[in-house]
Coordinates of C-alpha atoms in Angstrom, one line a residue:
M381 CA 144.4 168.3 63.2
E382 CA 140.8 167.0 63.3
A383 CA 140.4 167.8 59.7
L384 CA 143.6 165.9 58.8
K385 CA 142.4 162.9 60.8
V386 CA 139.2 162.8 58.8
L387 CA 141.0 163.1 55.5
K388 CA 143.4 160.3 56.5
S389 CA 140.5 158.1 57.4
E390 CA 138.8 158.8 54.1
K391 CA 142.1 158.1 52.2
A392 CA 142.5 154.7 54.0
S393 CA 138.9 153.8 53.2
I394 CA 139.3 154.7 49.5
E395 CA 142.5 152.7 49.2
R396 CA 140.7 149.6 50.7
R397 CA 137.8 150.0 48.3
L398 CA 140.1 150.4 45.4
Q399 CA 142.1 147.2 46.4
I400 CA 138.9 145.2 46.7
A401 CA 137.6 146.5 43.3
I402 CA 140.9 145.5 41.7
L403 CA 140.7 142.0 43.2
S404 CA 137.0 141.7 42.2
N405 CA 137.8 142.6 38.6
S406 CA 140.9 140.5 38.3
S407 CA 140.7 137.3 36.3
N408 CA 142.8 134.3 35.6
E409 CA 144.4 133.3 32.3
N410 CA 141.1 131.6 31.1
G411 CA 139.2 134.8 31.7
N412 CA 137.1 133.4 34.6
A413 CA 136.5 136.2 37.1
F414 CA 136.5 135.5 40.8
A415 CA 134.7 137.9 43.1
N416 CA 137.3 137.5 45.9
K417 CA 139.8 135.3 47.5
D418 CA 137.2 133.1 49.2
A419 CA 135.5 132.3 45.9
F420 CA 138.8 131.6 44.2
R421 CA 139.8 129.2 47.0
Q422 CA 136.5 127.3 46.8
A423 CA 136.9 127.0 43.0
V424 CA 140.4 125.5 43.4
I425 CA 139.2 123.1 46.2
N426 CA 136.2 122.0 44.0
T427 CA 138.6 121.3 41.1
L428 CA 141.0 119.3 43.2
E429 CA 138.2 117.2 44.6
R430 CA 136.5 116.8 41.2
R431 CA 139.8 115.7 39.6
L432 CA 140.4 113.3 42.6
F433 CA 143.6 114.9 43.9
Y434 CA 142.0 114.2 47.2
T435 CA 138.6 113.5 48.7
P436 CA 137.1 113.2 52.2
S437 CA 137.6 109.7 53.6
F438 CA 134.5 107.7 54.1
K439 CA 132.6 110.2 52.0
I440 CA 129.5 108.0 51.4
Y441 CA 129.0 107.9 55.2
G442 CA 129.3 111.6 55.6
G443 CA 133.1 111.7 56.0
V444 CA 135.2 112.6 59.0
A445 CA 136.7 116.1 59.4
G446 CA 140.4 116.1 58.8
L447 CA 140.7 112.7 57.2
F448 CA 141.3 112.5 53.4
D449 CA 142.0 109.9 50.7
Y450 CA 144.5 110.8 48.0
G451 CA 143.5 110.0 44.4
P452 CA 146.0 109.0 41.6
P453 CA 147.1 112.6 40.8
G454 CA 147.3 113.4 44.6
C455 CA 149.4 110.3 45.2
A456 CA 151.8 111.3 42.4
V457 CA 152.2 114.8 43.7
K458 CA 152.9 113.6 47.2
S459 CA 155.4 111.0 46.0
N460 CA 157.2 113.6 43.9
V461 CA 157.5 116.0 46.9
L462 CA 158.8 113.2 49.2
A463 CA 161.3 112.1 46.5
F464 CA 162.6 115.7 46.1
W465 CA 162.8 116.1 49.9
R466 CA 165.0 112.9 50.0
Q467 CA 167.2 114.2 47.2
H468 CA 167.5 117.8 48.6
F469 CA 168.2 116.9 52.2
V470 CA 169.0 113.2 52.6
S471 CA 171.2 112.7 49.5
E472 CA 172.8 116.1 49.1
E473 CA 173.5 116.5 52.8
N474 CA 174.7 112.9 53.3
M475 CA 172.0 112.2 55.9
L476 CA 170.8 108.8 57.1
E477 CA 167.1 108.1 56.9
V478 CA 165.0 106.4 59.6
N479 CA 161.3 105.8 59.9
S480 CA 159.6 105.9 63.3
P481 CA 156.1 104.9 64.4
Y482 CA 153.2 107.4 64.9
V483 CA 152.4 106.2 68.4
T484 CA 155.0 107.0 71.1
P485 CA 155.1 105.5 74.7
E486 CA 154.0 108.1 77.2
I487 CA 157.2 107.8 79.2
V488 CA 159.2 109.1 76.2
L489 CA 157.0 112.1 75.7
K490 CA 156.9 112.8 79.4
A491 CA 160.7 112.9 79.5
S492 CA 160.9 115.1 76.4
G493 CA 158.5 117.6 78.0
H494 CA 155.8 117.3 75.4
V495 CA 153.2 115.9 77.9
D496 CA 153.6 118.9 80.2
K497 CA 154.6 121.7 77.8
F498 CA 153.3 120.9 74.3
T499 CA 150.1 122.9 74.7
D500 CA 148.1 125.5 72.8
L501 CA 145.5 127.9 74.1
M502 CA 142.0 126.8 73.2
V503 CA 138.5 128.2 73.6
K504 CA 135.2 126.2 73.6
D505 CA 131.8 126.9 72.1
E506 CA 129.8 127.2 75.4
K507 CA 126.8 125.4 74.0
T508 CA 128.2 122.8 71.5
R509 CA 131.6 122.4 73.4
N510 CA 133.5 122.4 70.0
C511 CA 137.1 123.5 70.5
Y512 CA 139.0 126.2 68.6
H513 CA 142.5 127.7 68.7
A514 CA 142.1 131.1 70.5
D515 CA 144.9 132.7 68.6
H516 CA 143.5 131.5 65.2
L517 CA 140.1 133.1 65.9
L518 CA 141.7 136.4 66.9
K519 CA 144.0 136.3 63.9
D520 CA 141.2 135.6 61.5
F521 CA 139.1 138.4 63.0
C522 CA 141.9 141.0 62.6
K523 CA 142.7 140.0 59.1
D524 CA 139.1 140.1 58.0
K525 CA 138.6 143.5 59.5
L526 CA 141.7 144.9 57.8
E527 CA 140.9 143.3 54.4
K528 CA 137.1 143.6 54.1
D529 CA 135.8 146.3 56.5
L530 CA 135.6 149.5 54.4
N531 CA 134.5 151.6 57.4
I532 CA 137.4 150.7 59.8
S533 CA 138.6 153.8 61.6
A534 CA 142.1 155.2 61.1
E535 CA 142.8 154.6 64.9
K536 CA 141.6 151.0 64.8
E537 CA 143.7 149.9 61.8
P538 CA 147.2 150.3 63.5
E539 CA 145.8 148.6 66.6
L540 CA 144.7 145.5 64.7
K541 CA 148.0 145.4 62.9
H542 CA 149.8 145.5 66.3
V543 CA 147.6 142.7 67.6
L544 CA 148.6 140.5 64.6
A545 CA 152.3 141.3 65.0
A546 CA 152.3 140.5 68.7
L547 CA 149.7 137.6 68.6
D548 CA 152.1 134.8 69.5
D549 CA 153.4 136.7 72.5
L550 CA 149.9 137.2 74.1
S551 CA 149.1 135.4 77.4
A552 CA 145.9 133.5 78.0
E553 CA 144.5 136.5 79.9
E554 CA 145.4 138.9 77.1
L555 CA 143.9 136.6 74.4
G556 CA 140.7 136.3 76.3
A557 CA 140.5 140.0 76.8
K558 CA 140.8 140.7 73.1
I559 CA 138.3 138.1 72.2
R560 CA 135.8 139.6 74.6
E561 CA 136.6 143.2 73.4
Y562 CA 136.1 142.4 69.8
G563 CA 133.0 140.3 70.4
I564 CA 134.4 137.2 68.7
T565 CA 132.1 134.2 68.7
A566 CA 132.3 130.5 67.6
P567 CA 132.7 130.6 63.8
D568 CA 130.2 127.8 63.1
T569 CA 127.3 128.7 65.5
K570 CA 128.0 132.3 66.6
N571 CA 127.7 131.1 70.2
P572 CA 129.7 132.7 73.0
L573 CA 133.2 131.3 73.7
S574 CA 134.8 130.2 77.0
A575 CA 138.0 131.8 78.4
P576 CA 141.2 130.5 76.8
Y577 CA 142.7 127.4 78.5
P578 CA 145.8 125.3 77.8
F579 CA 145.2 122.1 75.8
N580 CA 147.8 119.4 75.4
L581 CA 148.2 118.5 71.7
M582 CA 149.3 114.9 72.6
F583 CA 146.4 112.6 72.3
Q584 CA 146.5 109.7 74.8
T585 CA 146.0 106.1 73.5
L586 CA 146.7 102.6 74.8
I587 CA 149.4 100.3 73.4
G588 CA 148.6 96.5 73.5
P589 CA 145.5 94.5 74.5
S590 CA 146.2 94.8 78.2
G591 CA 145.9 98.6 78.2
L592 CA 148.7 98.9 80.7
S593 CA 151.1 100.7 78.3
P594 CA 149.9 104.3 77.7
G595 CA 151.0 106.1 74.5
S596 CA 150.4 109.4 72.8
V597 CA 150.1 110.7 69.2
L598 CA 150.2 114.3 68.0
V599 CA 146.7 115.6 67.0
L600 CA 145.4 118.8 65.4
I601 CA 142.2 120.5 66.6
S602 CA 139.1 121.5 64.5
P603 CA 140.4 120.7 61.0
R604 CA 138.8 123.2 58.7
Q605 CA 141.5 124.3 56.3
G606 CA 141.6 121.6 53.6
L607 CA 144.8 119.7 53.6
L608 CA 146.5 122.2 55.8
R609 CA 144.9 121.0 59.0
V610 CA 144.4 117.2 58.9
R611 CA 144.4 114.5 61.6
E612 CA 147.0 112.4 59.8
F613 CA 150.0 113.7 58.0
T614 CA 153.6 112.7 56.9
L615 CA 156.2 114.5 59.0
A616 CA 159.6 114.9 57.4
E617 CA 162.0 115.9 60.1
I618 CA 165.8 116.4 60.2
E619 CA 167.9 115.9 63.4
H620 CA 171.3 117.5 62.7
F621 CA 173.8 117.1 65.6
V622 CA 176.4 119.8 66.1
D623 CA 179.3 120.6 68.5
P624 CA 177.7 122.8 71.1
D625 CA 181.0 124.8 71.3
D626 CA 181.3 125.3 67.6
K627 CA 178.0 125.8 65.6
S628 CA 179.7 126.9 62.4
H629 CA 178.8 125.1 59.2
P630 CA 181.3 124.3 56.5
K631 CA 178.8 125.1 53.7
F632 CA 177.2 128.3 55.2
S633 CA 178.9 130.4 52.6
K634 CA 176.8 128.7 49.9
V635 CA 173.6 130.1 51.3
A636 CA 175.0 133.3 52.9
N637 CA 174.1 135.5 49.9
L638 CA 170.5 134.3 49.7
E639 CA 168.2 137.3 50.4
F640 CA 164.5 136.8 51.3
L641 CA 161.8 138.1 53.6
M642 CA 162.7 137.7 57.2
F643 CA 160.6 138.7 60.2
P644 CA 162.8 138.9 63.3
G645 CA 161.3 139.0 66.8
E646 CA 162.2 142.6 67.5
V647 CA 160.6 143.7 64.2
Q648 CA 157.4 141.9 65.1
V649 CA 157.1 143.5 68.5
S650 CA 157.6 147.0 67.1
G651 CA 154.7 146.5 64.7
Q652 CA 156.8 146.6 61.5
S653 CA 156.6 144.3 58.5
A654 CA 158.9 141.5 57.3
R655 CA 161.9 142.8 55.3
R656 CA 164.4 141.4 52.9
I657 CA 167.7 140.5 54.7
P658 CA 170.7 138.6 53.3
L659 CA 171.1 135.4 55.3
G660 CA 174.8 136.1 56.0
E661 CA 173.9 139.6 57.3
A662 CA 171.2 138.1 59.5
F663 CA 173.8 135.8 61.1
S664 CA 176.5 138.5 61.5
M665 CA 174.0 140.9 63.1
G666 CA 173.0 138.2 65.6
I667 CA 169.4 137.9 64.3
V668 CA 170.0 134.2 63.5
N669 CA 171.6 132.4 66.4
N670 CA 174.3 130.5 64.6
E671 CA 175.7 129.3 61.2
T672 CA 174.2 125.8 61.3
L673 CA 170.7 127.1 62.0
G674 CA 171.2 129.7 59.3
Y675 CA 172.4 127.1 56.8
F676 CA 169.3 125.0 57.2
I677 CA 167.1 128.1 56.9
G678 CA 168.8 128.7 53.6
R679 CA 168.3 125.1 52.5
V680 CA 164.6 125.1 53.4
Y681 CA 164.2 128.4 51.4
L682 CA 165.8 126.7 48.4
F683 CA 163.7 123.6 48.8
L684 CA 160.4 125.6 48.9
I685 CA 161.3 127.8 46.0
C686 CA 162.3 124.7 43.9
L687 CA 158.9 123.2 44.7
G688 CA 157.3 126.3 43.1
I689 CA 156.4 128.4 46.1
D690 CA 156.3 132.1 45.2
K691 CA 159.2 133.9 46.9
E692 CA 157.0 137.0 47.4
Q693 CA 154.5 134.9 49.4
L694 CA 157.2 133.3 51.6
N695 CA 158.8 134.7 54.7
F696 CA 160.8 133.3 57.7
R697 CA 159.4 134.5 61.1
Q698 CA 161.4 134.2 64.3
H699 CA 159.5 132.9 67.4
L700 CA 159.0 135.4 70.1
A701 CA 160.3 134.8 73.6
N702 CA 156.9 133.8 75.0
E703 CA 156.2 131.5 72.0
M704 CA 159.6 129.7 71.9
A705 CA 159.3 126.0 72.5
H706 CA 160.7 124.7 75.8
Y707 CA 163.6 123.0 74.0
A708 CA 164.6 125.8 71.6
A709 CA 167.5 128.3 71.9
D710 CA 166.3 129.9 68.6
C711 CA 163.5 129.0 66.2
W712 CA 162.2 130.2 62.8
D713 CA 159.1 129.3 60.9
A714 CA 158.8 129.3 57.1
E715 CA 155.4 130.8 56.5
I716 CA 153.5 130.8 53.2
E717 CA 150.7 133.3 52.3
C718 CA 147.9 131.2 50.9
F719 CA 144.1 130.9 50.8
Y720 CA 144.0 130.7 54.6
G721 CA 146.4 133.5 55.4
Q722 CA 150.0 133.2 56.6
I723 CA 150.5 129.5 57.4
E724 CA 153.5 127.9 59.1
C725 CA 155.0 125.3 56.8
V726 CA 158.4 124.4 58.2
G727 CA 159.9 124.9 61.7
I728 CA 163.7 125.3 62.0
A729 CA 164.9 125.2 65.6
D730 CA 168.2 125.1 67.5
R731 CA 167.0 122.5 70.1
S732 CA 170.3 122.7 72.1
A733 CA 170.9 119.4 73.9
Y734 CA 167.6 119.5 75.8
D735 CA 166.3 116.2 74.3
L736 CA 169.5 114.3 74.9
R737 CA 169.8 115.4 78.5
A738 CA 166.2 114.8 79.3
H739 CA 166.2 111.2 77.8
M740 CA 169.6 110.4 79.5
D741 CA 168.2 111.5 82.8
K742 CA 164.9 109.5 82.4
S743 CA 166.3 106.3 80.8
G744 CA 169.6 106.1 82.5
V745 CA 171.2 105.4 79.1
S746 CA 174.2 107.4 78.0
L747 CA 173.5 109.3 74.8
V748 CA 176.8 111.1 74.2
A749 CA 179.1 111.4 71.2
H750 CA 182.9 111.2 71.5
E751 CA 185.0 113.8 69.8
N752 CA 188.5 112.7 68.9
F753 CA 191.1 115.5 68.7
A754 CA 193.4 116.1 65.8
E755 CA 196.4 116.3 68.2
T756 CA 197.2 114.4 71.4
R757 CA 195.8 116.2 74.4
E758 CA 196.2 115.5 78.1
V759 CA 193.0 116.3 79.9
E760 CA 191.6 116.0 83.4
D761 CA 188.5 113.8 83.0
L762 CA 186.0 113.1 85.8
V763 CA 185.4 109.4 86.3
I764 CA 182.5 108.1 88.3
T765 CA 183.0 104.5 89.6
P766 CA 180.0 103.0 91.3
M767 CA 180.9 100.2 93.8
K768 CA 178.7 97.5 92.1
K769 CA 178.9 94.9 94.9
E770 CA 177.8 97.2 97.6
L771 CA 175.1 98.7 95.4
G772 CA 173.8 95.2 94.6
L773 CA 173.5 94.4 98.2
A774 CA 171.7 97.6 99.0
F775 CA 169.3 97.8 96.0
R776 CA 169.2 94.2 94.7
G777 CA 166.8 94.2 91.7
N778 CA 167.1 98.0 91.3
Q779 CA 171.0 97.8 91.1
K780 CA 171.2 98.4 87.4
A781 CA 168.9 101.4 87.4
V782 CA 170.9 103.0 90.2
I783 CA 174.2 102.4 88.5
E784 CA 173.1 103.8 85.2
A785 CA 171.7 106.9 86.9
L786 CA 175.0 107.5 88.7
E787 CA 177.1 106.9 85.5
A788 CA 174.8 109.4 83.6
M789 CA 175.6 112.3 86.0
D790 CA 177.2 115.4 84.6
E791 CA 180.3 116.9 86.2
R792 CA 178.4 119.5 88.3
E793 CA 176.1 116.8 89.9
A794 CA 179.1 114.5 90.5
M795 CA 181.1 117.2 92.3
E796 CA 178.1 118.2 94.4
M797 CA 177.6 114.5 95.4
K798 CA 181.3 114.1 96.1
A799 CA 181.3 117.1 98.5
V800 CA 178.2 115.9 100.4
L801 CA 179.6 112.4 100.7
E802 CA 182.9 113.6 102.1
S803 CA 181.2 115.9 104.6
Q804 CA 178.1 113.9 105.6
G805 CA 178.9 110.3 104.5
E806 CA 175.6 109.9 102.6
V807 CA 173.3 111.7 100.1
W808 CA 169.8 111.4 98.7
Y809 CA 169.8 110.9 95.0
R810 CA 166.9 110.9 92.5
V811 CA 166.7 107.9 90.2
C812 CA 164.3 108.7 87.4
R813 CA 163.8 105.2 86.2
L814 CA 162.6 104.2 89.7
D815 CA 160.8 107.5 90.1
K816 CA 162.1 107.8 93.7
D817 CA 165.0 109.1 95.8
V818 CA 167.6 106.6 97.2
I819 CA 170.3 107.0 99.7
I820 CA 173.9 106.8 98.4
K821 CA 176.5 106.1 101.1
K822 CA 180.2 106.9 100.9
N823 CA 181.2 103.3 100.5
R824 CA 178.7 102.7 97.7
C825 CA 180.0 105.3 95.2
L826 CA 183.5 106.5 94.5
V827 CA 184.1 109.8 92.6
I828 CA 187.7 110.5 91.5
F829 CA 189.7 112.6 89.0
K830 CA 191.9 110.9 86.4
E831 CA 194.1 112.1 83.6
R832 CA 193.6 110.7 80.1
E833 CA 195.1 111.0 76.7
R834 CA 192.8 111.3 73.6
T835 CA 194.0 111.2 70.1
S836 CA 192.3 111.0 66.7
K837 CA 191.9 112.3 63.2
G838 CA 188.2 113.2 63.2
L839 CA 184.8 112.6 64.8
Y840 CA 184.1 109.4 66.7
T841 CA 185.5 106.4 64.7
I842 CA 186.1 102.7 65.6
S843 CA 189.3 101.1 64.4
T844 CA 188.6 97.6 63.3
S845 CA 190.4 95.1 61.0
I846 CA 189.4 94.8 57.4
G847 CA 188.2 91.3 58.1
K848 CA 185.7 92.5 60.6
R849 CA 184.6 95.2 58.2
Y850 CA 184.0 92.7 55.5
A851 CA 182.0 90.5 58.0
R852 CA 179.8 93.5 58.9
T853 CA 179.2 94.3 55.3
D854 CA 178.2 90.6 54.6
E855 CA 175.8 90.8 57.6
L856 CA 174.0 93.7 56.0
G857 CA 173.6 91.7 52.8
V858 CA 175.8 93.8 50.5
P859 CA 176.6 91.6 47.5
L860 CA 179.7 93.4 46.3
A861 CA 182.0 95.3 48.6
I862 CA 184.7 97.8 47.4
T863 CA 187.8 98.6 49.4
V864 CA 190.0 101.5 48.3
D865 CA 193.6 100.3 48.3
S866 CA 195.3 103.3 46.8
T867 CA 194.6 106.2 44.4
S868 CA 195.0 103.8 41.5
S869 CA 193.4 100.5 42.6
V870 CA 190.5 99.1 44.6
T871 CA 189.6 95.6 45.8
V872 CA 186.2 94.2 44.9
R873 CA 184.9 91.4 47.0
K874 CA 181.9 89.1 46.4
R875 CA 179.8 88.3 49.4
D876 CA 178.7 84.8 48.6
S877 CA 182.1 83.3 47.5
K878 CA 184.3 85.8 49.5
V879 CA 186.6 85.9 46.4
Q880 CA 188.4 89.2 46.0
I881 CA 189.9 90.8 42.9
R882 CA 192.0 94.0 42.6
V883 CA 191.1 96.3 39.7
A884 CA 192.1 99.8 38.5
V885 CA 190.0 102.7 39.8
G886 CA 188.9 103.5 36.2
E887 CA 187.5 100.0 35.6
V888 CA 185.5 99.4 38.8
A889 CA 182.3 101.2 37.8
S890 CA 182.0 99.3 34.5
I891 CA 182.7 96.0 36.3
I892 CA 180.1 96.5 38.9
K893 CA 177.5 97.6 36.3
E894 CA 178.1 94.7 34.0
V895 CA 177.9 92.2 36.9
T896 CA 174.8 93.7 38.4
D897 CA 173.1 94.1 35.0
G898 CA 173.7 90.5 34.2
Q899 CA 175.8 91.4 31.1
S900 CA 178.7 89.3 32.4
T901 CA 179.5 87.0 35.3
W902 CA 181.8 87.3 38.3
K903 CA 183.8 84.3 37.1
C904 CA 184.5 86.0 33.8
F905 CA 186.0 89.0 35.5
I906 CA 188.1 86.9 37.7
N907 CA 189.5 85.2 34.6
I908 CA 190.1 88.5 32.9
V909 CA 191.9 90.0 36.0
H910 CA 193.9 86.8 36.3
Q911 CA 195.0 87.0 32.7
H912 CA 196.0 90.7 33.2
L913 CA 198.0 89.7 36.2
C914 CA 199.8 86.9 34.3
L915 CA 200.7 89.4 31.5
T916 CA 202.0 91.9 34.0
L917 CA 204.2 89.3 35.7
K918 CA 205.6 88.2 32.4
R919 CA 206.5 91.8 31.5
I920 CA 208.2 92.2 34.9
N921 CA 210.2 89.0 34.4
G922 CA 211.3 90.0 30.9
F923 CA 209.2 87.4 28.9

C-alpha cells in the first residue's frame, strides 16, 4: 500500500509537470510563445492599454486603483454589449427599461436588508491595514498550489480541491483557521493578516449640502483584477415579476434542451466537478427551483455565448445554503474561467417577494399587483377599515403613517390584531415609518370579512374610454397614434390636429413611414383617404 501511494504521488507530479510543459510550449497564431498564463494575461493587458481600449484614470497623477477611462475602441465595445443586452432582453422579452441613480437613501437599503446583511468576510494587513476578501485569498492560494506546485503530496491535493468546492460555505472561523494553517499572508507586503471579520459592501455617503440625508452606494474592495474589479461599473439588472403560486414560464420549452456545465450545491459539497446537464432535466430533478428561474438561466447562457464566451469556460454554479443571499429562494451564478480564475459574471436569483414585503412594511405604501380571473369567482376577502376620524384625534400629524401601516397588514397580522382587540380592547402595533410602537384601540380600527366578485380576461388592466387613452398618448408626446378597429382596418390619429383617418391594415405601415420620412404630408393622406371613401360610397349607391 505504501509503495502504491508513492507511485500515485509520482504519477500526479509527472502529470502536473507535463501540463505545465505543454502550456509553456504552446503559442498563439502569430507564433509568440507565452511562458504561462500570467505572462499571457499581462501581454493582453498591455495590448489593451496600448491600443487605448482602457487606461487608468488620472494616470499622469499616478492613477487611482479601480478607476478607468475607456478609449475609442473600449467605448465601442461597451456600447455594442449594452445594445445587444437591450435587444436580447428588453426587446425580445418585451421588457420596460428604467434608469436609476447610483446613490440610494440609506432608509431604502435599511429596509431591503442590504445595510445589515450585505456583507463579505474581510481580512486586514496587520501593518498597512489594507483590506482583502478572505475567501479570495484562500481561493488563490489553493488554485496556485494545485496548478504550480510540482511537489504537492497526493494527500494534500484532494484536500485543496475540497476547500475550493466548499469555499463559499465556510464560516468566518473556518476561513480564519485555513488561512492560518496554510500560512497565507497579505499578497502585496507578505505581512500577517487579521482574523476574518464581516464588512458591509454599502459605502455610506451624504446626500445634499445639509448632510442630514444619509445615502449608500455599492463598493468593491481592493481592485486588482483589471476591469473585473472596479469601483464604478454599469449594472444591467432584470426584475421579472411572477405569480408566487405559479412560477411556470410560457417559453421555457425554448431553452429546456440547452445543455451546459452546471454545478449544483450538492455536487459542490461532495467535492465533485461541474457536469453537463440539460436545463429541462435540471428543472424536472428539482435542481433548479422553478421554470421561470430556469428560463432566465437559459437566456443568460445564450446571451453570453452570443457575445463570444467559450462554452467550455462557462458554468452555472448554484449558491450553497450558507452563501445564499437573505432574499433568495434559489440563486445561480454564471461563472467564466479567465485570467483571474473562475469569476462570477451574472447572478440569477429567485428573490421571492422579500423586497416587496420589506418596502411595504417600511414605507407603508401598498406594492401589490391585482390578478384578474378568467371566470367570475366569489371569494372571501379580508377588508381592513381604519376609523380615520378617531385615528386623527389620537395621532394627529402621524395619522397618515398609522393608517398606511394598518392598511398594509397581511391577513395573518390582521387576524391576530382582531383577536387581541376583541379580547383585550387594545393592542400595541409597530409603525415602521414612525419607528415606534403605538396603541390601537378597538374603536380606532375595524377588521371585517366581506365577500367580493372579481372578473377579468387577464392580468391587471384598467378599462378606460378611447378618448382618455388618446389623451394619455398625447400627454406622452406620441405624434401618431394607431387604434386597431378590426382585423382589416385601423384608425390613425395625429396628435397636433387630433384628425383621424381609417386605413386598411396593409397600408398603415407605408403611410406612417412616408409621413415620418417627410415623403408626403398628413394632409395628402387625408385627401387620398377621403377620395377612396367617396368612391366607395358611389359604388355602394350604384353610381
